[in-house]
GROMACS .gro file of N, CA and C in nm:
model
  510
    1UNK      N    1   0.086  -0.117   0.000
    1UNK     CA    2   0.000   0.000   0.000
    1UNK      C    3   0.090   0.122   0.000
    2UNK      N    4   0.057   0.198  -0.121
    2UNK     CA    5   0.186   0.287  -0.122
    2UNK      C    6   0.127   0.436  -0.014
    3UNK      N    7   0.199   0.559   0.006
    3UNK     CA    8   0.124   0.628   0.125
    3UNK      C    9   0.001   0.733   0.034
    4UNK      N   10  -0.035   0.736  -0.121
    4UNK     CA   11  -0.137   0.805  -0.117
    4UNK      C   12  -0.270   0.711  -0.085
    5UNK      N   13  -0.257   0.591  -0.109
    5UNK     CA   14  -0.356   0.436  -0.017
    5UNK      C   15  -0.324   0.492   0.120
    6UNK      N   16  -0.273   0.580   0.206
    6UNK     CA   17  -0.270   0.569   0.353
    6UNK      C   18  -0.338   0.623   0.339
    7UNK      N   19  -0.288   0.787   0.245
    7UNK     CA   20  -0.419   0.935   0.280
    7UNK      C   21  -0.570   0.892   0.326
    8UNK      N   22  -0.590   0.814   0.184
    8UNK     CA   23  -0.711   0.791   0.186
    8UNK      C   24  -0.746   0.712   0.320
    9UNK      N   25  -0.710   0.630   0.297
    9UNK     CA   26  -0.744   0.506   0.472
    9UNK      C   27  -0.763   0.642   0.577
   10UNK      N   28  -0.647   0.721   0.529
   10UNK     CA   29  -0.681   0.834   0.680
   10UNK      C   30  -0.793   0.875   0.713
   11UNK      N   31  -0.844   0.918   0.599
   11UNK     CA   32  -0.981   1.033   0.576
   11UNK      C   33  -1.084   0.983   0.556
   12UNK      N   34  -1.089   0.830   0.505
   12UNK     CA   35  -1.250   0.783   0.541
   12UNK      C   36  -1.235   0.703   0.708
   13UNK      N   37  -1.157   0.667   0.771
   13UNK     CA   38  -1.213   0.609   0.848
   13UNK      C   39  -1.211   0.694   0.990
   14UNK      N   40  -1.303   0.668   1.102
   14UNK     CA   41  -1.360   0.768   1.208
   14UNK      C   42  -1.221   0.776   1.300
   15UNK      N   43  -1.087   0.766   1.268
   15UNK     CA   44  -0.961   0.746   1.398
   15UNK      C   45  -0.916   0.888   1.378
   16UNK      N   46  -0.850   0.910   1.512
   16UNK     CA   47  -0.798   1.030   1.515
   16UNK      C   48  -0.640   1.044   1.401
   17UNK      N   49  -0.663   1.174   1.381
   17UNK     CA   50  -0.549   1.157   1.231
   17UNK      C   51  -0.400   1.127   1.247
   18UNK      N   52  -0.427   1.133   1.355
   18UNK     CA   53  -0.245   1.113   1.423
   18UNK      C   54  -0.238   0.952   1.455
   19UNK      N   55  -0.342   0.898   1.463
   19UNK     CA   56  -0.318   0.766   1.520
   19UNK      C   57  -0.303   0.633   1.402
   20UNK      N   58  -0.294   0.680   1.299
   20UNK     CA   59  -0.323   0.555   1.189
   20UNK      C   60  -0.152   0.513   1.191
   21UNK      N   61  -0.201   0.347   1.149
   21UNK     CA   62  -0.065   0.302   1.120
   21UNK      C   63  -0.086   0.186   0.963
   22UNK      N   64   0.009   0.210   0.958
   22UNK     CA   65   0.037   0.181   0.761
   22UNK      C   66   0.157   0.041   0.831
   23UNK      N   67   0.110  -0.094   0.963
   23UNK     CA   68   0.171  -0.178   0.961
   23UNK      C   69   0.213  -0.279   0.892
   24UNK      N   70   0.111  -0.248   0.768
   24UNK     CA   71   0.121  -0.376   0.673
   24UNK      C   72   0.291  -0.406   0.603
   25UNK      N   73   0.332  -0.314   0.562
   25UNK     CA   74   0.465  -0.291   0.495
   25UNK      C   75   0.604  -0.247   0.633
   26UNK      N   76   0.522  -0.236   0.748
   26UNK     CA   77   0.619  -0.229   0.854
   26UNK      C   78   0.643  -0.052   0.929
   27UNK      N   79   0.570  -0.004   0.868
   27UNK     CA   80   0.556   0.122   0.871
   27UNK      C   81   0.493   0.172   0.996
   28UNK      N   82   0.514   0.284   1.067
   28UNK     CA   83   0.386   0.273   1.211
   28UNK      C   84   0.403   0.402   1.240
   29UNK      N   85   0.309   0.439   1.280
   29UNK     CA   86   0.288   0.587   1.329
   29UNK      C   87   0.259   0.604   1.444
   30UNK      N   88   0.281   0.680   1.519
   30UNK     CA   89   0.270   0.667   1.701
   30UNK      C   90   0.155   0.735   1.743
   31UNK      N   91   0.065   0.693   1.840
   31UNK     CA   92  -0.059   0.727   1.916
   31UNK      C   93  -0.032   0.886   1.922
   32UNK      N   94  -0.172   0.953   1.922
   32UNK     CA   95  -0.197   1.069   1.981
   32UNK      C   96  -0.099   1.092   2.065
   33UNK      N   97  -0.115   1.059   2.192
   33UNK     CA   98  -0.069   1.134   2.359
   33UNK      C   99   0.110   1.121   2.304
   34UNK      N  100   0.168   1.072   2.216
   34UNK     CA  101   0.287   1.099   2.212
   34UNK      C  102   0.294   1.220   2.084
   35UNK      N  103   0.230   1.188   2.034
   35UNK     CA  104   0.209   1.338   1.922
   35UNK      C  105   0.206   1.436   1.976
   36UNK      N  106   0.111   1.456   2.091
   36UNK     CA  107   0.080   1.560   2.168
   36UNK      C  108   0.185   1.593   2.248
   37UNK      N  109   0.273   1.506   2.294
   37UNK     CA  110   0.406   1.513   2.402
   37UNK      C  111   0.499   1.630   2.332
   38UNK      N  112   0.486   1.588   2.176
   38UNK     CA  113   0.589   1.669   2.145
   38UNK      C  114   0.562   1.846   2.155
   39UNK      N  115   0.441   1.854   2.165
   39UNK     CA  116   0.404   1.985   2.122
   39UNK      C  117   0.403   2.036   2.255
   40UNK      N  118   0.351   1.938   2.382
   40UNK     CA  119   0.399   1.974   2.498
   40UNK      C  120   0.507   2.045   2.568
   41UNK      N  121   0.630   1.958   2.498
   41UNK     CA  122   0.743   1.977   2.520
   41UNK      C  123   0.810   2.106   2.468
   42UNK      N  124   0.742   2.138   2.289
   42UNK     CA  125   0.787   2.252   2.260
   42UNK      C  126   0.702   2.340   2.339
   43UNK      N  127   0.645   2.309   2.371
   43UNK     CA  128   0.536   2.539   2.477
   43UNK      C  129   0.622   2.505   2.535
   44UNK      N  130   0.681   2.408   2.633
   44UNK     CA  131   0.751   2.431   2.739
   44UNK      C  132   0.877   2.512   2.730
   45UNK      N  133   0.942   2.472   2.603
   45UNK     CA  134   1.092   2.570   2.576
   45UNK      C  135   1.011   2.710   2.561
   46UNK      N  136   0.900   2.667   2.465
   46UNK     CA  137   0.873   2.845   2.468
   46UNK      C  138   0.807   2.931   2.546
   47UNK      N  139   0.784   2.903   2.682
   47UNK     CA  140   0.727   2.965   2.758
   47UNK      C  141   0.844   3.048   2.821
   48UNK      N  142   0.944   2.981   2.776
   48UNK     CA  143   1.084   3.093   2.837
   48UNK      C  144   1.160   3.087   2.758
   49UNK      N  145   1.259   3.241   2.791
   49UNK     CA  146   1.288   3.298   2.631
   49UNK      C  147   1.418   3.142   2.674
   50UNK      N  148   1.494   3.213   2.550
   50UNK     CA  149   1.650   3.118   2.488
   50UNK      C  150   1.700   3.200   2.412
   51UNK      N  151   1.817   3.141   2.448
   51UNK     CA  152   1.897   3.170   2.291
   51UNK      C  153   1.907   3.093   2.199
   52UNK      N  154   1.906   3.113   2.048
   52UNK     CA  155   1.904   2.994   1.992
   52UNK      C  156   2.054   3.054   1.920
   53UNK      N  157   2.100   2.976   1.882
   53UNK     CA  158   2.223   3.069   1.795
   53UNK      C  159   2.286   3.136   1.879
   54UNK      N  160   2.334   3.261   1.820
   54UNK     CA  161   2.369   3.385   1.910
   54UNK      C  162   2.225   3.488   1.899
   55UNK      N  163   2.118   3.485   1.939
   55UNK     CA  164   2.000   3.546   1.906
   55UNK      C  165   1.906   3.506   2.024
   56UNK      N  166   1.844   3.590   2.122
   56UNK     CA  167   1.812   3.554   2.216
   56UNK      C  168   1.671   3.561   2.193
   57UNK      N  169   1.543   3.488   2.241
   57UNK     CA  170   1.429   3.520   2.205
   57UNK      C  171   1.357   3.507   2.348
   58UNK      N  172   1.274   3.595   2.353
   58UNK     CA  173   1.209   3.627   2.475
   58UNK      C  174   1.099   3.512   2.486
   59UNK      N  175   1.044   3.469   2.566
   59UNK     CA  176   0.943   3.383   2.560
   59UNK      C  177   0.762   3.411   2.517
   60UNK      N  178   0.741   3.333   2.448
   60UNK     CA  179   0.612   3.354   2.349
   60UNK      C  180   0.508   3.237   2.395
   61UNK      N  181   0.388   3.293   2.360
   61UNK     CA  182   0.277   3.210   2.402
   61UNK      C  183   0.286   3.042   2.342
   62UNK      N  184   0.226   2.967   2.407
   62UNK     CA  185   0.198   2.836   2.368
   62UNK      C  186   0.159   2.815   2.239
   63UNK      N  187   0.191   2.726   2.166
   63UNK     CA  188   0.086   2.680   2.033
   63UNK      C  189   0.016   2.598   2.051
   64UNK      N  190  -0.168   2.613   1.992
   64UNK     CA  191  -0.285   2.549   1.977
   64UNK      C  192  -0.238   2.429   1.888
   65UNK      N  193  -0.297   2.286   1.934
   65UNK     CA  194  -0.240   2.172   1.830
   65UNK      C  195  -0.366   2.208   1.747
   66UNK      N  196  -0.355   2.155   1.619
   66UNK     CA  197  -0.418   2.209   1.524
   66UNK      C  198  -0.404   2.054   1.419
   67UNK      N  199  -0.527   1.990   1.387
   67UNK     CA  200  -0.579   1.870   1.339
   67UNK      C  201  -0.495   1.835   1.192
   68UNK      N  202  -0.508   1.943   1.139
   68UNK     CA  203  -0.420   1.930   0.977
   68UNK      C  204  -0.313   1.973   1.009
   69UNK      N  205  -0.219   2.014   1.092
   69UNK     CA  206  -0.056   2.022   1.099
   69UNK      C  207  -0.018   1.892   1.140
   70UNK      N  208  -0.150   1.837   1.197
   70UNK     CA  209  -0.061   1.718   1.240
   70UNK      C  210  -0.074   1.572   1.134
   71UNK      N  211  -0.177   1.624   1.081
   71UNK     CA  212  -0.169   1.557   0.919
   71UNK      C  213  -0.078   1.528   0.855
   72UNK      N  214  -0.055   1.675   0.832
   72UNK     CA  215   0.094   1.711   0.755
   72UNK      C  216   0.212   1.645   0.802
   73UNK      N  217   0.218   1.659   0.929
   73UNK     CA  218   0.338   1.593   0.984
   73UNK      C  219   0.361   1.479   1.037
   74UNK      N  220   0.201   1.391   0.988
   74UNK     CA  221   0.221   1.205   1.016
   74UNK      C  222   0.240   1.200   0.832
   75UNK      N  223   0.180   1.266   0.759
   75UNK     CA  224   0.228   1.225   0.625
   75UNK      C  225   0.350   1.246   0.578
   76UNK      N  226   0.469   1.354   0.600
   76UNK     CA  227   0.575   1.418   0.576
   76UNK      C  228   0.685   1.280   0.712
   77UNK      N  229   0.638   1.240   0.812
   77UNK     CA  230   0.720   1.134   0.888
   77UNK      C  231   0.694   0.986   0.819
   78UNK      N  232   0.567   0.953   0.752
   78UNK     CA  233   0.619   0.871   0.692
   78UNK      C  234   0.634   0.854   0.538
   79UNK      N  235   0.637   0.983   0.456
   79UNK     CA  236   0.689   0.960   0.394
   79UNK      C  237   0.881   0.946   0.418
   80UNK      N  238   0.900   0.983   0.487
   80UNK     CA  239   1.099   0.985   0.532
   80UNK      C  240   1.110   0.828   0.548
   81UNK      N  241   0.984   0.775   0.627
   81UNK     CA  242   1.003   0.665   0.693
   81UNK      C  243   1.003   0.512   0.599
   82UNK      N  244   0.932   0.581   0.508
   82UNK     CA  245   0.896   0.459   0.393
   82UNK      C  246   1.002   0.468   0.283
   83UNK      N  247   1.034   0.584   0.260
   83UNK     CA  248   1.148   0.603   0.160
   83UNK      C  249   1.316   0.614   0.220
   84UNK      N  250   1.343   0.632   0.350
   84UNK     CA  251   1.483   0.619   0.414
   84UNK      C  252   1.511   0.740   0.366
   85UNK      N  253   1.548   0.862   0.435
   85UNK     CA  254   1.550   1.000   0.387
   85UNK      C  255   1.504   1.098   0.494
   86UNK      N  256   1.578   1.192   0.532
   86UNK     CA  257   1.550   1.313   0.658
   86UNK      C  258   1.596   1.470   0.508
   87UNK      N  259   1.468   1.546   0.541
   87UNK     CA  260   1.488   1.625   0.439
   87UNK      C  261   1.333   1.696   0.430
   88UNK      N  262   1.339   1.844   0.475
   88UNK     CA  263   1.191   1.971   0.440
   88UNK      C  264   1.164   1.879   0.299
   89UNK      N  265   1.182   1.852   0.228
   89UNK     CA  266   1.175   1.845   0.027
   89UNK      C  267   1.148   1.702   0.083
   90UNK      N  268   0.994   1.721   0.057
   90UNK     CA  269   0.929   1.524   0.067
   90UNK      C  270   0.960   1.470  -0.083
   91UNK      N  271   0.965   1.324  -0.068
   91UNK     CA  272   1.049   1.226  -0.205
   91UNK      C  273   0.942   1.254  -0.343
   92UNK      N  274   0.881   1.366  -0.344
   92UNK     CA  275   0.829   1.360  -0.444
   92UNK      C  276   0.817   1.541  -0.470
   93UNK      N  277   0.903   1.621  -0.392
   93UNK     CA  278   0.960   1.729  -0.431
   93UNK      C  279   0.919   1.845  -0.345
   94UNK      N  280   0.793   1.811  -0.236
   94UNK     CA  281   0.722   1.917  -0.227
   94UNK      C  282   0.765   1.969  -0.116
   95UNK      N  283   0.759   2.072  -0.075
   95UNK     CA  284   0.825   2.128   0.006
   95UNK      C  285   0.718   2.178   0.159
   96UNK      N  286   0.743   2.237   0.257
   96UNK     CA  287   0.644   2.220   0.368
   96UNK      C  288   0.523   2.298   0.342
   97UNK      N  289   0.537   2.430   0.290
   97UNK     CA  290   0.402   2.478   0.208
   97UNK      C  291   0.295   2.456   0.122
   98UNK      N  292   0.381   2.344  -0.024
   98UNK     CA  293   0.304   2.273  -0.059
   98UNK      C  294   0.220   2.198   0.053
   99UNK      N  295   0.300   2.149   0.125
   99UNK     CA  296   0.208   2.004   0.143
   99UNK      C  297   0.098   2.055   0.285
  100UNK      N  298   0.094   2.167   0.308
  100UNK     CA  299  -0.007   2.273   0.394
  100UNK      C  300  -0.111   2.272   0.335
  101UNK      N  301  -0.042   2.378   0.195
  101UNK     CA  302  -0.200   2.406   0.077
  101UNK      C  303  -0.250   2.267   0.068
  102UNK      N  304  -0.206   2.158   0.044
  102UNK     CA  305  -0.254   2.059  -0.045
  102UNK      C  306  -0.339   2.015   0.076
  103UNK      N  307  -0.310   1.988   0.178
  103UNK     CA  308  -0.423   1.976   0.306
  103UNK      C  309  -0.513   2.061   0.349
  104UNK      N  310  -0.496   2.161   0.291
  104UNK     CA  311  -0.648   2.223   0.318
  104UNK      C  312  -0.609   2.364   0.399
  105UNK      N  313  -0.444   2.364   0.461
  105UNK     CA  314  -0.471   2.482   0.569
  105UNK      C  315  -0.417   2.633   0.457
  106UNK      N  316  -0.459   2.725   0.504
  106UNK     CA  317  -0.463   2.848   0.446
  106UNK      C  318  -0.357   2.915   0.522
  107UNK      N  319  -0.228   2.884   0.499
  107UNK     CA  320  -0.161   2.982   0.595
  107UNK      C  321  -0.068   3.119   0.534
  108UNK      N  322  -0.051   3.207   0.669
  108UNK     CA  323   0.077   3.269   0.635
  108UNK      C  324   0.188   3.267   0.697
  109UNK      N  325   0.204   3.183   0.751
  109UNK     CA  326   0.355   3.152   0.781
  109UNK      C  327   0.328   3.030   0.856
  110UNK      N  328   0.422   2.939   0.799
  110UNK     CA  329   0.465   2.846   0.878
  110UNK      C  330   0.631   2.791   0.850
  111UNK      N  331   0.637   2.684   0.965
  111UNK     CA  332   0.759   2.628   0.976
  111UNK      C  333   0.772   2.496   0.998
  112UNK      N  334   0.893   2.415   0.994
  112UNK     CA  335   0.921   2.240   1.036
  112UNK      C  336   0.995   2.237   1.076
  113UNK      N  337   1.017   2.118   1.181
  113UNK     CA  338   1.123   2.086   1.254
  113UNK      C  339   1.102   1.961   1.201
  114UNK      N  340   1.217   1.867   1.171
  114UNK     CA  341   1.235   1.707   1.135
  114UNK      C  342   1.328   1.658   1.193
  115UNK      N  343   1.334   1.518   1.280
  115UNK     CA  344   1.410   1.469   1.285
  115UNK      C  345   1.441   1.336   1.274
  116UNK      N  346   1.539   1.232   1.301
  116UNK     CA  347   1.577   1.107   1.303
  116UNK      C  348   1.620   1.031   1.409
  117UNK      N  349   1.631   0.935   1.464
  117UNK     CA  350   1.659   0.876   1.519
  117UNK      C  351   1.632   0.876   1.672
  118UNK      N  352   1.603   0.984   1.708
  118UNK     CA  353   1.499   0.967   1.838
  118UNK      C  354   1.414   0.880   1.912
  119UNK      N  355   1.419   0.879   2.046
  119UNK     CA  356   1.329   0.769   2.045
  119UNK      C  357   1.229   0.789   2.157
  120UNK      N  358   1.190   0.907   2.183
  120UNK     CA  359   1.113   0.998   2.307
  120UNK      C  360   1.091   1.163   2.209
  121UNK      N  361   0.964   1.198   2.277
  121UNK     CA  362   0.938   1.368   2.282
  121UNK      C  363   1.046   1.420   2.296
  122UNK      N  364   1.064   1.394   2.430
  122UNK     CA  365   1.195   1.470   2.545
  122UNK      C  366   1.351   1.488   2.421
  123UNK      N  367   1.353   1.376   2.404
  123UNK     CA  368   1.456   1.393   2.305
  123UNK      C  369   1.514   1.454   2.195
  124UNK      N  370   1.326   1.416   2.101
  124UNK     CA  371   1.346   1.517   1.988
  124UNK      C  372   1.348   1.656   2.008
  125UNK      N  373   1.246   1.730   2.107
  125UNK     CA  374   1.232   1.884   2.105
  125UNK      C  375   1.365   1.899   2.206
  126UNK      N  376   1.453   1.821   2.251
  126UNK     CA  377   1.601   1.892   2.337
  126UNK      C  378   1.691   1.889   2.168
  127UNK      N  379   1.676   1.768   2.100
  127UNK     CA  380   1.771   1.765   2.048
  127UNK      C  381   1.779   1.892   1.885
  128UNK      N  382   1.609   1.948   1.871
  128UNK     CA  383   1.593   2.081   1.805
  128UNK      C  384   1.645   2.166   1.829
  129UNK      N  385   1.618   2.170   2.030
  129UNK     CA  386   1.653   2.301   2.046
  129UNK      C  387   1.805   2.335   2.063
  130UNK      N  388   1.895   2.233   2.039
  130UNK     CA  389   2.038   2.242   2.038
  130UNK      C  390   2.045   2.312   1.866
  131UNK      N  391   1.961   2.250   1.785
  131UNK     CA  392   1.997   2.342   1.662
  131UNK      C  393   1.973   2.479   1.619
  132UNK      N  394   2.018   2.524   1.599
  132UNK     CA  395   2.008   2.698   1.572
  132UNK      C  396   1.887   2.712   1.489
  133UNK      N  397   1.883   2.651   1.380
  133UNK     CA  398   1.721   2.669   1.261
  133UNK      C  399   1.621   2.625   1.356
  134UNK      N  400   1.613   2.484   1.428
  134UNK     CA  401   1.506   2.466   1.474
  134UNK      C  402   1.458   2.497   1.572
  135UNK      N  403   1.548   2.568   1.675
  135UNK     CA  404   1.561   2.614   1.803
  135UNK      C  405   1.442   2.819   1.746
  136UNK      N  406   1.486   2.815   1.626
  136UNK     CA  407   1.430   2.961   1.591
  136UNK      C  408   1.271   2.913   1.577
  137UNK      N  409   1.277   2.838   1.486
  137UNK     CA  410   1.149   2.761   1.430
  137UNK      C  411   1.008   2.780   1.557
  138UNK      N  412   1.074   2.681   1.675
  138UNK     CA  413   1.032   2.672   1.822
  138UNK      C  414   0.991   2.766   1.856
  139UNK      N  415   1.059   2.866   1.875
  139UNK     CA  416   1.076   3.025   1.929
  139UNK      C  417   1.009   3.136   1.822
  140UNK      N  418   0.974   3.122   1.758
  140UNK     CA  419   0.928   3.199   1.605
  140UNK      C  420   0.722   3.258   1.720
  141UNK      N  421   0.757   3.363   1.689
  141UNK     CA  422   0.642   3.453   1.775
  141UNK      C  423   0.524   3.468   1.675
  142UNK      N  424   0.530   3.425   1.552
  142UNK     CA  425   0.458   3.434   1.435
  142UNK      C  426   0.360   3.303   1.433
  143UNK      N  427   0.387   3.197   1.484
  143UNK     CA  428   0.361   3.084   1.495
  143UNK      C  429   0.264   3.086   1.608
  144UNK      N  430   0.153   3.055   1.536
  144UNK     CA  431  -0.008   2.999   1.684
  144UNK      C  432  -0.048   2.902   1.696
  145UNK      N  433  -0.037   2.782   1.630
  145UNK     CA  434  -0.085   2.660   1.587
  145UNK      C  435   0.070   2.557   1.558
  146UNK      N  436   0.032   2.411   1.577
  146UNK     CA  437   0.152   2.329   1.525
  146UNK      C  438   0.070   2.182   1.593
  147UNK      N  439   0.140   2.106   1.513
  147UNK     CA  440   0.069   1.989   1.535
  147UNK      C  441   0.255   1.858   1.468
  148UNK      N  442   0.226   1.730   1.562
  148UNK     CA  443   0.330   1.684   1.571
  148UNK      C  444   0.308   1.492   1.549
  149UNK      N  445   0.380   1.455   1.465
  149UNK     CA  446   0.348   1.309   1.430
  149UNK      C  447   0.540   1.231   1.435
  150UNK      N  448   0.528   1.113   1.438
  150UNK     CA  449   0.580   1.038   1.432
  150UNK      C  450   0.615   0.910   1.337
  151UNK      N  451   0.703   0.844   1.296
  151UNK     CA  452   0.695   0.703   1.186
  151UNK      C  453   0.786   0.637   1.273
  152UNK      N  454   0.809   0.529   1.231
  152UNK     CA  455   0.914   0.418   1.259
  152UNK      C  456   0.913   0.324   1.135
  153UNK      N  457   1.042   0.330   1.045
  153UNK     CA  458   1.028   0.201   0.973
  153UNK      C  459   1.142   0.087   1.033
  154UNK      N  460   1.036   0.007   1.057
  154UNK     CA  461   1.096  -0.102   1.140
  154UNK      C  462   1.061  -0.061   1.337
  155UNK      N  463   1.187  -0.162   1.383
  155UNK     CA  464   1.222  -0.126   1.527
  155UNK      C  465   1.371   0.029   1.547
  156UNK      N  466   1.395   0.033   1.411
  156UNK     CA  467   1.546   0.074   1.419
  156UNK      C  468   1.506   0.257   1.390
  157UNK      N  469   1.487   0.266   1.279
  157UNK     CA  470   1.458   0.411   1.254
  157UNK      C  471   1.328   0.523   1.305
  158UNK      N  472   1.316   0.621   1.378
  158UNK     CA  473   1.211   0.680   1.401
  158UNK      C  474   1.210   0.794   1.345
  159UNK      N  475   1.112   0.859   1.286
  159UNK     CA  476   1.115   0.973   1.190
  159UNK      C  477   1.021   1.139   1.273
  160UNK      N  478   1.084   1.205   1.322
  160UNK     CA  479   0.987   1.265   1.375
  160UNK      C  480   0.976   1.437   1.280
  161UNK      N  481   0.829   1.499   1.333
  161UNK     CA  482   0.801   1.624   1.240
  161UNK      C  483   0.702   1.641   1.321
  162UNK      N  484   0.757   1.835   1.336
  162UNK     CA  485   0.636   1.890   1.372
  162UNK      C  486   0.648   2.020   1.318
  163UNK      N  487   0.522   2.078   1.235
  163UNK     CA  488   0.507   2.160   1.148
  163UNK      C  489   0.409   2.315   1.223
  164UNK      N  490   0.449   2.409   1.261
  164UNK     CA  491   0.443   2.493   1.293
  164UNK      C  492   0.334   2.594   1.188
  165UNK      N  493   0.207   2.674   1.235
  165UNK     CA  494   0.131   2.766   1.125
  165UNK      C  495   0.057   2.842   1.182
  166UNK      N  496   0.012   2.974   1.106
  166UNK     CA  497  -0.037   3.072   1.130
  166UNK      C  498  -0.159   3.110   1.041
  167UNK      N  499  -0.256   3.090   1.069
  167UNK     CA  500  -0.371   3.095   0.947
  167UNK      C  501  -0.400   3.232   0.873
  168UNK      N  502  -0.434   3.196   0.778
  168UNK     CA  503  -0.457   3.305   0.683
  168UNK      C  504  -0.619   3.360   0.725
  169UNK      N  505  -0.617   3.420   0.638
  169UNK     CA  506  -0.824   3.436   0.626
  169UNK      C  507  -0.859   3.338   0.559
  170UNK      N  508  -0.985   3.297   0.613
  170UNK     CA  509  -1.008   3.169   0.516
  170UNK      C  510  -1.120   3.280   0.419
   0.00000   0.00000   0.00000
């Protein structure tokens, strides 16, 4: 079942969108309450400022999880996860905006954080906020909404993404 057979599986059946898993081919996506961990974890950095870089950022309100970021970012984790690949530019070119519009959200600004090999929340949003891009990403005051998914292909690789947005007018 290749992953536009997941989309669909996603969207007709009544499960929450973060929770589907594509086990047939070995593929798996992680429950809600750890989706949610991650986004947890990021208000928590951002409730107090940091530095990210040499650039200090004062601390900014929480982000609302938001149903289609986290779409975006169980489809964008396994696509990495099914194809072996960490990279914004999903294996079929599109980049994090595309794949916003193409879900439906109307934004004006958003952002991604991606990572690999993680194997906890705690981990991935410490091991962002050691990076300068994603540590900004986190910290970005423009950002009201974000929503956060997970893959694993296999026991060995874990693919994580959480996509950061700011709505437009609809």
């Amino acid at each position: 079942m290749g992953i536009t057979a997941l989309i669909v599986f996603i969207f007709l059946l009544p499960l929450p969108a973060c929770s589907a898993a594509h086990k047939s081919s070995g593929w798996y996506s992680g429950d809600h309450a750890v989706d949610k961990r991650v986004l947890e974890r990021v208000n928590e950095a951002r409730v107090k400022g940091r530095k990210c870089g040499d650039k200090y950022y004062r601390a900014v309100k929480p982000l609302l999880w938001n149903e289609i970021l986290g779409q975006a970012a169980l489809n964008h984790s396994l696509d990495m996860a099914e194809n072996n690949f960490l990279s914004h530019i999903g294996s079929g070119g599109s980049d994090p905006g595309e794949r916003l519009s193409k879900a439906g959200y109307k934004w004006t600004a958003y952002g991604e954080c991606i990572g690999k090999g993680y194997q906890t929340p705690e981990e991935t949003v410490n091991g962002w906020l050691k990076s300068e891009m994603h540590c900004r990403n986190i910290m970005n005051p423009q950002f009201k909404e974000a929503g956060a998914a997970f893959a694993r292909s296999g026991s060995i690789r874990t693919y994580w993404t959480v996509v950061f947005g700011t709505r437009g007018p609809e």
